[in-house]
Structure formats: C-alpha cells, structure tokens
CSV table of C-alpha atoms and ligand atoms in Angstrom, one decimal:
chain,number,residue,atom,x,y,z
Z,1,MET,CA,51.0,56.9,8.7
Z,2,PRO,CA,49.2,59.3,6.4
Z,3,HIS,CA,45.6,60.1,7.4
Z,4,HIS,CA,43.1,59.8,4.7
Z,5,GLU,CA,40.0,62.1,4.7
Z,6,PRO,CA,37.0,60.0,3.8
Z,7,GLU,CA,35.3,61.4,0.6
Z,8,LYS,CA,31.8,61.4,-0.7
Z,9,ILE,CA,31.2,59.3,-3.8
Z,10,THR,CA,30.2,61.8,-6.6
Z,11,LEU,CA,29.3,61.5,-10.3
Z,12,ASN,CA,31.6,62.1,-13.3
Z,13,PRO,CA,30.1,64.3,-16.1
Z,14,ASP,CA,29.2,61.1,-18.0
Z,15,GLY,CA,27.1,59.8,-15.1
Z,16,SER,CA,29.6,57.1,-13.9
Z,17,LEU,CA,30.7,57.0,-10.2
Z,18,LYS,CA,33.7,59.0,-9.0
Z,19,VAL,CA,35.1,56.9,-6.2
Z,20,SER,CA,38.1,58.1,-4.2
Z,21,GLU,CA,40.6,55.7,-2.5
Z,22,HIS,CA,38.7,56.3,0.9
Z,23,PRO,CA,35.0,56.7,0.0
Z,24,VAL,CA,32.2,57.0,2.5
Z,25,VAL,CA,29.8,54.1,2.1
Z,26,LEU,CA,26.6,54.0,4.2
Z,27,PHE,CA,25.3,50.9,6.1
Z,28,ILE,CA,21.9,50.1,7.6
Z,29,GLU,CA,22.3,47.3,10.2
Z,30,GLY,CA,18.8,46.0,9.6
Z,31,ASP,CA,16.3,44.3,12.0
Z,32,GLY,CA,16.2,40.9,13.5
Z,33,THR,CA,19.4,39.0,12.5
Z,34,GLY,CA,20.5,42.1,10.5
Z,35,PRO,CA,23.1,43.2,13.2
Z,36,ASP,CA,24.5,39.7,13.4
Z,37,ILE,CA,25.1,39.4,9.7
Z,38,TRP,CA,26.4,42.9,9.5
Z,39,ARG,CA,29.0,42.3,12.3
Z,40,ALA,CA,30.1,39.2,10.4
Z,41,THR,CA,30.2,41.0,7.0
Z,42,GLN,CA,32.0,44.3,7.7
Z,43,PRO,CA,35.4,42.6,8.7
Z,44,VAL,CA,35.2,40.5,5.6
Z,45,LEU,CA,34.8,43.4,3.3
Z,46,ASP,CA,37.5,45.4,5.1
Z,47,ALA,CA,39.9,42.5,5.0
Z,48,ALA,CA,39.3,41.9,1.3
Z,49,VAL,CA,40.0,45.6,0.5
Z,50,ALA,CA,43.1,45.6,2.7
Z,51,LYS,CA,44.4,42.4,1.1
Z,52,ALA,CA,43.8,43.7,-2.4
Z,53,TYR,CA,45.1,47.3,-2.0
Z,54,GLY,CA,47.0,47.5,1.4
Z,55,LYS,CA,46.5,50.9,3.0
Z,56,LYS,CA,46.0,52.6,-0.3
Z,57,ARG,CA,42.3,52.1,-0.2
Z,58,GLY,CA,39.7,51.7,2.5
Z,59,ILE,CA,36.0,52.2,3.1
Z,60,ALA,CA,34.8,54.7,5.6
Z,61,TRP,CA,31.6,53.0,6.8
Z,62,GLN,CA,28.9,55.4,8.1
Z,63,GLU,CA,25.7,54.2,9.7
Z,64,VAL,CA,22.3,55.5,8.7
Z,65,LEU,CA,19.1,54.5,10.7
Z,66,ALA,CA,16.2,52.6,9.4
Z,67,GLY,CA,13.7,50.1,10.8
Z,68,GLU,CA,13.3,49.3,14.5
Z,69,LYS,CA,16.6,51.0,15.5
Z,70,ALA,CA,15.5,54.2,13.8
Z,71,TYR,CA,12.1,54.0,15.4
Z,72,LYS,CA,13.5,53.7,18.8
Z,73,ARG,CA,15.8,56.6,18.5
Z,74,THR,CA,13.8,59.0,16.3
Z,75,GLY,CA,10.2,57.8,16.4
Z,76,SER,CA,10.3,57.1,12.6
Z,77,TYR,CA,11.0,53.8,10.8
Z,78,LEU,CA,12.5,55.7,7.9
Z,79,PRO,CA,13.8,59.1,9.0
Z,80,VAL,CA,14.0,61.8,6.4
Z,81,GLU,CA,17.8,62.2,7.2
Z,82,THR,CA,18.3,58.6,6.2
Z,83,LEU,CA,16.7,59.3,2.7
Z,84,ASN,CA,18.7,62.4,2.4
Z,85,ASP,CA,21.9,60.7,3.3
Z,86,LEU,CA,21.2,57.9,0.8
Z,87,ARG,CA,20.6,60.4,-2.0
Z,88,GLU,CA,23.8,62.3,-1.0
Z,89,TYR,CA,26.3,59.4,-0.4
Z,90,ARG,CA,24.8,57.2,-3.3
Z,91,VAL,CA,26.0,53.7,-2.1
Z,92,ALA,CA,24.9,51.7,0.8
Z,93,LEU,CA,24.8,48.1,2.2
Z,94,LYS,CA,21.6,47.2,4.0
Z,95,GLY,CA,20.6,44.4,6.3
Z,96,PRO,CA,17.1,43.1,6.1
Z,97,LEU,CA,14.2,45.2,7.5
Z,98,THR,CA,11.2,43.7,9.2
Z,99,THR,CA,7.8,44.7,7.8
Z,100,PRO,CA,5.3,44.9,10.6
Z,101,ILE,CA,2.3,43.0,9.4
Z,102,GLY,CA,-1.0,44.9,9.1
Z,103,GLY,CA,-1.9,48.5,10.0
Z,104,GLY,CA,-1.3,49.9,6.6
Z,105,PHE,CA,2.4,49.8,7.1
Z,106,ARG,CA,4.2,50.0,3.7
Z,107,SER,CA,7.3,47.9,3.4
Z,108,LEU,CA,10.4,50.0,4.1
Z,109,ASN,CA,12.2,48.0,1.4
Z,110,VAL,CA,9.7,48.9,-1.3
Z,111,THR,CA,9.5,52.6,-0.1
Z,112,LEU,CA,13.3,52.9,-0.4
Z,113,ARG,CA,13.3,51.6,-4.0
Z,114,GLN,CA,10.5,53.9,-5.0
Z,115,VAL,CA,11.6,57.0,-3.3
Z,116,LEU,CA,15.2,56.7,-4.5
Z,117,ASP,CA,14.0,55.4,-7.9
Z,118,LEU,CA,16.2,52.3,-7.7
Z,119,TYR,CA,14.8,50.9,-10.8
Z,120,ALA,CA,16.7,47.7,-11.3
Z,121,CYS,CA,16.8,44.8,-9.0
Z,122,ILE,CA,20.0,43.0,-9.9
Z,123,ARG,CA,20.6,39.4,-8.6
Z,124,PRO,CA,23.6,37.4,-9.6
Z,125,VAL,CA,23.1,33.7,-9.3
Z,126,ARG,CA,26.0,31.4,-9.4
Z,127,TYR,CA,27.0,28.2,-7.9
Z,128,TYR,CA,29.6,27.9,-5.1
Z,129,LYS,CA,31.2,24.4,-4.9
Z,130,GLY,CA,30.2,22.6,-1.7
Z,131,VAL,CA,26.7,24.2,-1.4
Z,132,PRO,CA,23.9,21.5,-1.5
Z,133,SER,CA,21.8,22.0,-4.7
Z,134,PRO,CA,18.9,20.1,-6.2
Z,135,MET,CA,20.6,20.3,-9.7
Z,136,LYS,CA,22.7,17.6,-11.2
Z,137,GLU,CA,25.2,20.1,-12.6
Z,138,PRO,CA,24.7,23.3,-10.7
Z,139,GLN,CA,28.1,24.6,-11.8
Z,140,LYS,CA,26.5,25.4,-15.1
Z,141,ILE,CA,24.4,28.1,-13.6
Z,142,ASP,CA,26.0,31.6,-13.8
Z,143,MET,CA,23.4,34.2,-14.5
Z,144,VAL,CA,22.5,37.8,-13.5
Z,145,ILE,CA,18.9,38.8,-13.3
Z,146,PHE,CA,17.9,42.5,-14.0
Z,147,ARG,CA,14.4,42.8,-12.7
Z,148,GLU,CA,12.4,46.0,-13.3
Z,149,ASN,CA,11.7,47.4,-9.9
Z,150,THR,CA,9.1,50.2,-10.2
Z,151,GLU,CA,6.1,49.2,-12.2
Z,152,ASP,CA,4.1,46.3,-13.6
Z,153,VAL,CA,1.5,44.8,-11.2
Z,154,TYR,CA,3.7,46.0,-8.3
Z,155,ALA,CA,2.3,49.5,-8.8
Z,156,GLY,CA,-0.4,48.3,-6.4
Z,157,VAL,CA,-3.3,49.5,-8.5
Z,158,GLU,CA,-6.1,47.1,-7.8
Z,159,TRP,CA,-9.6,46.9,-6.5
Z,160,GLN,CA,-11.4,44.2,-4.5
Z,161,ALA,CA,-14.2,42.1,-6.2
Z,162,ASN,CA,-17.6,43.7,-5.8
Z,163,SER,CA,-16.2,47.1,-4.6
Z,164,ASP,CA,-17.7,50.2,-5.9
Z,165,GLU,CA,-14.5,51.1,-7.7
Z,166,ALA,CA,-14.2,47.7,-9.3
Z,167,ARG,CA,-17.9,47.9,-10.5
Z,168,ARG,CA,-17.4,51.4,-11.9
Z,169,LEU,CA,-14.3,50.3,-13.8
Z,170,ILE,CA,-15.9,47.2,-15.2
Z,171,ASN,CA,-18.9,49.2,-16.4
Z,172,PHE,CA,-16.6,51.6,-18.1
Z,173,LEU,CA,-14.6,48.9,-19.8
Z,174,ASN,CA,-17.8,47.0,-20.8
Z,175,GLN,CA,-19.7,50.0,-22.1
Z,176,GLU,CA,-17.1,52.2,-23.5
Z,177,LEU,CA,-14.3,49.7,-24.6
Z,178,GLY,CA,-16.4,46.7,-25.7
Z,179,CYS,CA,-15.1,44.3,-22.9
Z,180,SER,CA,-17.2,41.6,-21.3
Z,181,ILE,CA,-15.9,41.4,-17.9
Z,182,ASP,CA,-17.9,39.6,-15.1
Z,183,GLN,CA,-19.5,42.2,-12.8
Z,184,GLY,CA,-18.1,40.4,-9.8
Z,185,ALA,CA,-14.5,40.4,-10.9
Z,186,ALA,CA,-11.6,41.8,-9.0
Z,187,ILE,CA,-9.5,44.2,-11.1
Z,188,GLY,CA,-5.7,44.8,-11.1
Z,189,ILE,CA,-3.9,47.1,-13.5
Z,190,LYS,CA,-0.5,46.4,-15.1
Z,191,PRO,CA,1.2,49.6,-16.1
Z,192,MET,CA,4.4,49.3,-18.1
Z,193,THR,CA,6.2,52.1,-19.8
Z,194,GLU,CA,8.7,52.5,-22.6
Z,195,ARG,CA,10.8,54.7,-20.4
Z,196,CYS,CA,11.1,52.2,-17.5
Z,197,SER,CA,11.4,49.2,-19.6
Z,198,LYS,CA,14.2,50.7,-21.8
Z,199,ARG,CA,16.3,52.1,-18.9
Z,200,LEU,CA,16.2,48.7,-17.2
Z,201,ILE,CA,17.2,46.8,-20.4
Z,202,ARG,CA,19.8,49.4,-21.2
Z,203,MET,CA,21.4,48.9,-17.8
Z,204,GLY,CA,21.4,45.1,-18.5
Z,205,LEU,CA,23.1,45.5,-21.9
Z,206,LYS,CA,25.7,47.9,-20.5
Z,207,TYR,CA,26.4,45.5,-17.7
Z,208,SER,CA,26.7,42.6,-20.2
Z,209,LEU,CA,29.2,44.4,-22.4
Z,210,GLU,CA,31.3,45.6,-19.4
Z,211,HIS,CA,31.4,42.2,-17.9
Z,212,GLN,CA,31.8,40.3,-21.1
Z,213,ARG,CA,28.7,38.2,-20.7
Z,214,ALA,CA,27.7,36.3,-23.9
Z,215,SER,CA,24.0,37.1,-24.0
Z,216,LEU,CA,21.1,39.0,-22.6
Z,217,THR,CA,17.7,37.4,-22.7
Z,218,LEU,CA,14.5,39.4,-22.6
Z,219,MET,CA,12.1,37.2,-20.6
Z,220,HIS,CA,8.4,38.1,-21.1
Z,221,LYS,CA,4.9,36.8,-21.6
Z,222,GLY,CA,4.2,38.8,-24.8
Z,223,ASN,CA,2.2,36.1,-26.5
Z,224,ILE,CA,-0.6,36.7,-23.9
Z,225,MET,CA,0.1,40.3,-22.8
Z,226,LYS,CA,0.9,41.8,-26.1
Z,227,TYR,CA,0.9,45.5,-25.2
Z,228,THR,CA,2.7,45.2,-21.9
Z,229,GLU,CA,5.1,42.2,-21.9
Z,230,GLY,CA,5.2,42.1,-25.7
Z,231,ALA,CA,6.1,45.8,-25.8
Z,232,PHE,CA,8.8,45.0,-23.3
Z,233,GLN,CA,10.3,42.7,-25.9
Z,234,ASN,CA,10.0,45.2,-28.7
Z,235,TRP,CA,11.4,48.0,-26.6
Z,236,GLY,CA,14.4,45.7,-25.8
Z,237,TYR,CA,15.2,45.3,-29.5
Z,238,GLU,CA,14.9,49.1,-29.9
Z,239,VAL,CA,17.3,49.8,-27.1
Z,240,ALA,CA,19.8,47.4,-28.5
Z,241,LEU,CA,20.1,49.7,-31.6
Z,242,GLU,CA,21.7,52.3,-29.3
Z,243,PHE,CA,24.6,49.9,-28.9
Z,244,GLY,CA,25.4,49.5,-32.7
Z,245,ASP,CA,27.1,46.4,-33.7
Z,246,ARG,CA,28.2,45.5,-30.1
Z,247,VAL,CA,24.8,43.8,-29.7
Z,248,VAL,CA,23.6,41.2,-32.2
Z,249,SER,CA,20.2,39.5,-32.2
Z,250,GLU,CA,19.9,35.8,-32.5
Z,251,ALA,CA,18.6,36.2,-36.1
Z,252,GLU,CA,21.7,38.1,-37.0
Z,253,LEU,CA,23.8,35.6,-35.3
Z,254,TRP,CA,22.7,32.9,-37.8
Z,255,SER,CA,22.3,35.2,-40.9
Z,256,ARG,CA,25.7,37.0,-40.5
Z,257,HIS,CA,27.9,35.1,-38.1
Z,258,GLN,CA,27.2,31.4,-38.8
Z,259,GLY,CA,25.8,30.9,-35.3
Z,260,GLN,CA,29.0,31.9,-33.5
Z,261,ALA,CA,28.9,35.2,-31.6
Z,262,PRO,CA,32.0,37.3,-32.4
Z,263,ALA,CA,34.2,38.0,-29.5
Z,264,GLY,CA,33.3,41.1,-27.3
Z,265,LYS,CA,29.7,41.2,-28.6
Z,266,VAL,CA,26.4,40.4,-26.7
Z,267,VAL,CA,23.8,38.3,-28.2
Z,268,LEU,CA,20.3,39.5,-27.6
Z,269,LYS,CA,17.7,36.7,-27.1
Z,270,ASP,CA,14.1,36.7,-26.2
Z,271,ARG,CA,12.2,33.9,-24.5
Z,272,LEU,CA,8.6,33.5,-23.2
Z,273,ALA,CA,8.6,33.3,-19.4
Z,274,ASP,CA,7.3,29.8,-19.2
Z,275,ASN,CA,9.7,28.5,-21.6
Z,276,LEU,CA,12.6,30.2,-19.9
Z,277,PHE,CA,11.8,28.4,-16.6
Z,278,GLN,CA,12.4,25.2,-18.4
Z,279,GLN,CA,15.5,26.4,-20.1
Z,280,VAL,CA,17.3,27.4,-17.0
Z,281,LEU,CA,16.8,23.9,-15.7
Z,282,LEU,CA,17.6,22.1,-18.9
Z,283,ARG,CA,20.1,24.4,-20.6
Z,284,PRO,CA,21.4,26.8,-18.0
Z,285,GLU,CA,24.7,27.3,-19.8
Z,286,GLU,CA,23.0,29.2,-22.6
Z,287,TYR,CA,21.8,32.0,-20.4
Z,288,ALA,CA,24.0,34.8,-18.9
Z,289,VAL,CA,22.0,38.0,-18.2
Z,290,ILE,CA,18.2,38.0,-18.0
Z,291,ALA,CA,16.2,41.3,-18.2
Z,292,THR,CA,12.6,41.1,-17.3
Z,293,PRO,CA,9.5,42.9,-16.0
Z,294,ASN,CA,8.9,43.0,-12.2
Z,295,LEU,CA,6.7,39.9,-11.6
Z,296,ASN,CA,8.6,37.6,-13.8
Z,297,GLY,CA,11.7,38.7,-12.2
Z,298,ASP,CA,10.4,38.1,-8.7
Z,299,TYR,CA,9.6,34.4,-9.6
Z,300,MET,CA,12.7,33.8,-11.6
Z,301,SER,CA,15.1,35.2,-8.8
Z,302,ASP,CA,13.8,32.9,-6.1
Z,303,ALA,CA,13.6,29.8,-8.5
Z,304,LEU,CA,17.3,30.4,-9.6
Z,305,ALA,CA,18.4,31.0,-6.1
Z,306,ALA,CA,16.9,27.6,-5.2
Z,307,GLN,CA,18.7,26.0,-8.0
Z,308,VAL,CA,22.1,27.0,-6.6
Z,309,GLY,CA,21.2,26.1,-3.0
Z,310,GLY,CA,18.8,28.7,-1.6
Z,311,LEU,CA,18.6,32.1,0.0
Z,312,GLY,CA,21.5,31.9,2.4
Z,313,MET,CA,23.8,32.6,-0.6
Z,314,ALA,CA,21.6,35.0,-2.7
Z,315,PRO,CA,22.9,38.5,-2.9
Z,316,GLY,CA,21.1,41.4,-4.6
Z,317,ALA,CA,21.2,45.1,-5.4
Z,318,ASN,CA,18.7,47.8,-6.1
Z,319,VAL,CA,20.3,50.2,-8.5
Z,320,GLY,CA,19.2,53.5,-10.1
Z,321,ASP,CA,21.1,56.2,-11.8
Z,322,GLY,CA,24.1,57.0,-9.6
Z,323,CYS,CA,22.6,55.5,-6.5
Z,324,ALA,CA,22.5,51.9,-5.2
Z,325,ILE,CA,21.6,49.9,-2.2
Z,326,PHE,CA,23.0,46.4,-1.8
Z,327,GLU,CA,21.1,43.9,0.3
Z,328,ALA,CA,20.7,40.3,1.1
Z,329,THR,CA,17.7,38.6,-0.6
Z,330,HIS,CA,16.4,37.0,2.6
Z,331,GLY,CA,14.4,38.7,5.3
Z,332,SER,CA,15.3,39.4,9.0
Z,333,ALA,CA,14.7,35.9,10.4
Z,334,PRO,CA,13.7,37.4,13.8
Z,335,LYS,CA,13.6,34.1,15.6
Z,336,TYR,CA,17.4,33.8,15.3
Z,337,ALA,CA,18.1,37.4,16.2
Z,338,GLY,CA,21.2,38.0,18.5
Z,339,MET,CA,22.2,34.3,18.4
Z,340,ASP,CA,25.2,34.8,16.1
Z,341,LYS,CA,23.8,31.8,14.1
Z,342,VAL,CA,22.5,32.5,10.7
Z,343,ASN,CA,24.4,32.5,7.4
Z,344,PRO,CA,26.0,35.9,6.6
Z,345,GLY,CA,26.8,34.7,3.0
Z,346,SER,CA,24.1,36.6,1.4
Z,347,LEU,CA,25.1,40.0,2.8
Z,348,ILE,CA,28.8,39.2,2.3
Z,349,LEU,CA,28.2,38.5,-1.4
Z,350,SER,CA,26.0,41.7,-1.6
Z,351,GLY,CA,29.0,43.5,-0.2
Z,352,ALA,CA,31.2,41.9,-2.9
Z,353,MET,CA,28.7,43.3,-5.5
Z,354,LEU,CA,29.1,46.7,-3.8
Z,355,LEU,CA,32.9,46.4,-4.2
Z,356,GLU,CA,32.4,45.6,-7.9
Z,357,TYR,CA,30.1,48.6,-8.3
Z,358,LEU,CA,32.9,50.8,-6.8
Z,359,GLY,CA,35.2,49.3,-9.4
Z,360,TRP,CA,37.2,47.4,-6.8
Z,361,ASN,CA,37.0,44.1,-8.5
Z,362,GLU,CA,40.2,42.7,-7.1
Z,363,ALA,CA,38.8,42.8,-3.6
Z,364,ALA,CA,35.5,41.3,-4.8
Z,365,GLN,CA,37.4,38.5,-6.4
Z,366,LEU,CA,39.1,37.6,-3.1
Z,367,ILE,CA,35.7,37.0,-1.6
Z,368,HIS,CA,34.5,35.0,-4.5
Z,369,GLN,CA,37.6,32.9,-4.4
Z,370,ALA,CA,37.6,32.3,-0.6
Z,371,LEU,CA,34.0,31.3,-0.3
Z,372,PRO,CA,34.3,27.9,-2.1
Z,373,LYS,CA,37.5,27.1,-0.1
Z,374,VAL,CA,35.7,27.6,3.1
Z,375,LEU,CA,32.8,25.3,2.0
Z,376,ALA,CA,35.1,22.8,0.6
Z,377,ALA,CA,36.8,22.6,4.1
Z,378,GLY,CA,33.3,21.6,5.3
Z,379,VAL,CA,32.9,24.8,7.3
Z,380,ALA,CA,29.3,26.2,7.3
Z,381,THR,CA,26.6,27.8,9.3
Z,382,TYR,CA,23.7,25.7,10.5
Z,383,ASP,CA,21.5,26.1,7.5
Z,384,LEU,CA,24.1,24.5,5.1
Z,385,ALA,CA,25.9,22.3,7.7
Z,386,ARG,CA,22.7,20.3,8.3
Z,387,GLN,CA,22.7,19.4,4.6
Z,388,LEU,CA,26.4,18.7,4.3
Z,389,PRO,CA,27.5,15.3,5.5
Z,390,GLY,CA,30.5,15.7,7.9
Z,391,ALA,CA,30.4,19.5,7.9
Z,392,LYS,CA,31.6,21.5,10.9
Z,393,GLU,CA,28.9,24.0,12.0
Z,394,VAL,CA,30.2,27.4,12.9
Z,395,SER,CA,28.6,30.6,14.1
Z,396,CYS,CA,27.8,33.5,11.9
Z,397,SER,CA,30.9,35.4,12.9
Z,398,GLU,CA,33.1,32.4,12.7
Z,399,PHE,CA,32.0,31.9,9.1
Z,400,GLY,CA,33.2,35.4,8.4
Z,401,GLN,CA,36.5,34.8,10.1
Z,402,ASN,CA,37.0,31.7,8.1
Z,403,LEU,CA,36.5,33.6,4.9
Z,404,ILE,CA,39.1,36.0,5.9
Z,405,LYS,CA,41.5,33.2,6.8
Z,406,HIS,CA,41.1,31.7,3.2
Z,407,MET,CA,41.7,35.0,1.3
N,501,NAD,P1,13.1,35.3,6.0
N,501,NAD,O1,14.0,35.4,4.8
N,501,NAD,O2,13.5,36.2,7.2
N,501,NAD,O3,13.1,33.9,6.6
N,501,NAD,C1,12.7,32.8,5.8
N,501,NAD,C2,13.5,31.5,6.2
N,501,NAD,O4,14.8,31.6,5.8
N,501,NAD,C3,13.4,31.3,7.6
N,501,NAD,O5,13.4,29.9,7.9
N,501,NAD,C4,14.8,31.7,8.1
N,501,NAD,O6,15.2,31.2,9.3
N,501,NAD,C5,15.7,31.4,7.0
N,501,NAD,N1,16.8,32.5,6.8
N,501,NAD,C6,16.6,33.7,6.5
N,501,NAD,N2,17.8,34.3,6.4
N,501,NAD,C7,18.7,33.4,6.8
N,501,NAD,C8,20.1,33.4,6.9
N,501,NAD,N3,20.9,34.5,6.7
N,501,NAD,N4,20.8,32.2,7.2
N,501,NAD,C9,20.1,31.1,7.3
N,501,NAD,N5,18.7,31.0,7.2
N,501,NAD,C10,18.1,32.2,6.9
N,501,NAD,O7,11.6,35.6,5.6
N,501,NAD,P2,10.3,35.8,6.4
N,501,NAD,O8,10.4,35.0,7.7
N,501,NAD,O9,9.2,35.7,5.4
N,501,NAD,O10,10.4,37.4,6.8
N,501,NAD,C11,10.8,37.9,8.1
N,501,NAD,C12,10.8,39.5,8.1
N,501,NAD,O11,11.7,39.9,7.0
N,501,NAD,C13,9.4,40.0,7.6
N,501,NAD,O12,9.2,41.1,8.4
N,501,NAD,C14,9.6,40.3,6.2
N,501,NAD,O13,8.8,41.4,5.8
N,501,NAD,C15,11.1,40.8,6.1
N,501,NAD,N6,11.8,40.8,4.8
N,501,NAD,C16,12.6,41.7,4.5
N,501,NAD,C17,13.2,41.7,3.4
N,501,NAD,C18,14.3,42.8,3.1
N,501,NAD,O14,14.7,43.5,3.9
N,501,NAD,N7,14.7,43.0,1.8
N,501,NAD,C19,13.2,40.7,2.5
N,501,NAD,C20,12.2,39.6,2.8
N,501,NAD,C21,11.5,39.7,4.0
C-alpha cells in the first residue's frame, strides 16, 4: 500500500485553499462533553471520506490543545503554539470550550475568533426529517446565516451607569455634539466599519454564487440605526457591484426580469431585522442566505436553530481569509461529560461543513444523506429520543456508528 505523506493546507495565488489528497487538519477536543462528541465524530468523517474516495484521500488529524486539557498540560488555557498551529495549518474542527465564569476570564472562543480574524460566523440551518420541530412545515427552512464576527456591540466598548467614564462621555456628547443624554445613563458603543461589513457580505455573495443559492438578504435595523445598520445595507449594495450582473437587486428583478431571477444569478434583498424574524416563520422558502451584523446574527442563529429542532443539530464555522475553525453551536454541557450520552450531530455536521470547505463535497453529501435515514429509523440520542414517540435511544458513539452504517 502506498504511504501518503500528510501535507499542510496552503493557499493558491488567488487566495483559495490548496488541499492535497492527504491534508493535515487540526482538532481541539474541547471541554466537558467535547471528548465524547469528538470520539463519535472522527470515525464518521473518516468513513465518509473513505466511502467517497477510497484510499485516494484521507485526513491526517492532528490535535492541538486548548481549554482545560491545555491548562493541565501547559499551564495555559490557550497556548501560543496552538494559535501558531491554527495560523499555519489553517483548518480545524473544535469541540466546545468551557468559559470559567468570573475572574476576568475572556471566552476562549471569542479570543480565537479575534486573534485569527475569523470574521464570518457561518451557520447553515436546514431541516432533517425526523427531528421534532415547532414548525408546521420545517422542511421549507434551508438557510445559511453569515454573521459578522468582529465588531458591532460585541466590541465590548461600554461603561457602567454613573461611572466616571460614562459621565465624561455624556458630558462630551451633550456639550460638544448637542445630545441630551441622561446623566445617569449607561453607555455602549456600536462600531461598524465599511471594511468589515463589506468583507462579510462579499463572502456571503461568493458563497451564494458558488452554491447556487437563489438570494442573499441583508438583515439590518437601518431605519433606527442609520449610520451603522443602515450603512451595512448600503455597503451591501456597493459590494454587489463587484459581482457585475451575477447579482441582481429585487428592484432590477422586477424592472428587468419580470420578477423571475435568471438562472445562475443571486437576488440581493434587504429586510429590517424585526420583519425578517416574521418572514422566516411565515415565508421561509423565500430566504436562502442571510448576511447580517453581529448582534442580529446572534439572535437569528438561535431562533432559526430552534425552528428546525434545536442546538443538537446546529453546526457552525468561524471563517476568515484562508483560515477556518468549524465548531458545534452548543456549549460543553459539563454535567454529561464522559457519559457517552449527548448528541454528536452538531459536531458531525460541522465536520461535514469542513469537508465542503476542503472541496470534498461528495463526502459531506454522504453525511447529509445518512442523517435523515438514521432518524427515520427512530434512532436518536436522549435529547431527541425523548421527543420522538417510539424512538430507540442510543449513546453518543452508537449514534455515530449508526450514521456510518447508513452511508
Ligand atoms: P450548553 O450548550 O453546554 O448546554 C445548554 C443545554 O443544551 C443543556 O441542557 C445541555 O445539556 C444541552 N446540550 C448541549 N449540548 C448538547 C448536545 N450535544 N446534545 C444534547 N444536549 C446538549 O450551554 P451552557 O450550559 O450555557 O454552557 C456550558 C459551557 O459551555 C459554558 O462554560 C459556556 O461558556 C460554554 N460554551 C461554549 C461554546 C463554544 O465552545 N463555542 C458555546 C456555548 C457555550
């Protein structure tokens, strides 16, 4: 049998990924239930690759340390070597990391996103037959959210009510800029830039074109926050110009195409955030990709995840230019740690996104096809089994094994 040297993922001159047949991909086990779901996930991903490509392709998994495991071994929750490796190897699958509460401890997840400039949080939301959902027709939901990951109110620039800083700022605003803010107010700042908004929307439009998605909707609250959220919308229409006639606005759709989008083009829509929350309940089939600032995206991701059955099946990715970390949307659920009990679906689907990011769509497809078959057979972990009449409850690892059987 020929031996394949694992190779580092690099970049092509145009910025796209250069992936060999045997790329090194990093993994972070994570805290709490992280090791359980990682143990269930890795065999599923390897089986999907083997089934799709035989021995021709394979992932060389390489562990990097973060969280409690890193602390025990190195004395640091996020060792410098881990950050260096993530920069160098570019693609990683990550289990959830516990954020110790209090003590000025910054979330490792937030630190990773900021240090590596993973500026887009991508969350696909689709319905898998068999998953209990509060919607009447959950199968109509098939959306991908591109949430800006680096700025907006998440920049953490805020001051407590009655603090010296808040008072000084309020005095400045009232005296110099003609505001009339109550002296006792707390103050938070919402910075949003053209650069960060545009690169996020650009990534969303590229994705929409590559994946033949019918539309991208700019979700914003520009009627109230004109110069931040309103600007986000305007910058979106400006970015669209970079794509020439491959992106058409809704206005053009009616003025030039009789309301029918020509094949292969993406329709650019914009909706106020409050309205879009209604629309994704009432007319979900009209929305494919959503691009939105940080806070809106946070709300919308969880709301949509609930519409298709909750966090157990909600994958995600934090993506920058030539660097990406794929991760489950849920946390480390520490009370179930080591019990081989929780649902590995979210991490497995994040792994499927990773395969797609490598361009290994055939392997990802095998996972997407196997999942509904397993659920249709009434096989589920405790979280879904308790909602499915007549279901057979299986462990975390057995759920993974069942997926492999159905590929
Ligand atoms: P959590 O997501 O861990 O748990 C919330 C609920 O969902 C719990 O009832 C839990 O049992 C359930 N749950 C979570 N994962 C599940 C799975 N795979 N299958 C079935 N049920 C599952 O959220 P939390 O309790 O708020 O947070 C626990 C820790 O995780 C905290 O330290 C938090 O900071 C951290 N966290 C990390 C991430 C991340 O790594 N990206 C995200 C969220 C929270």
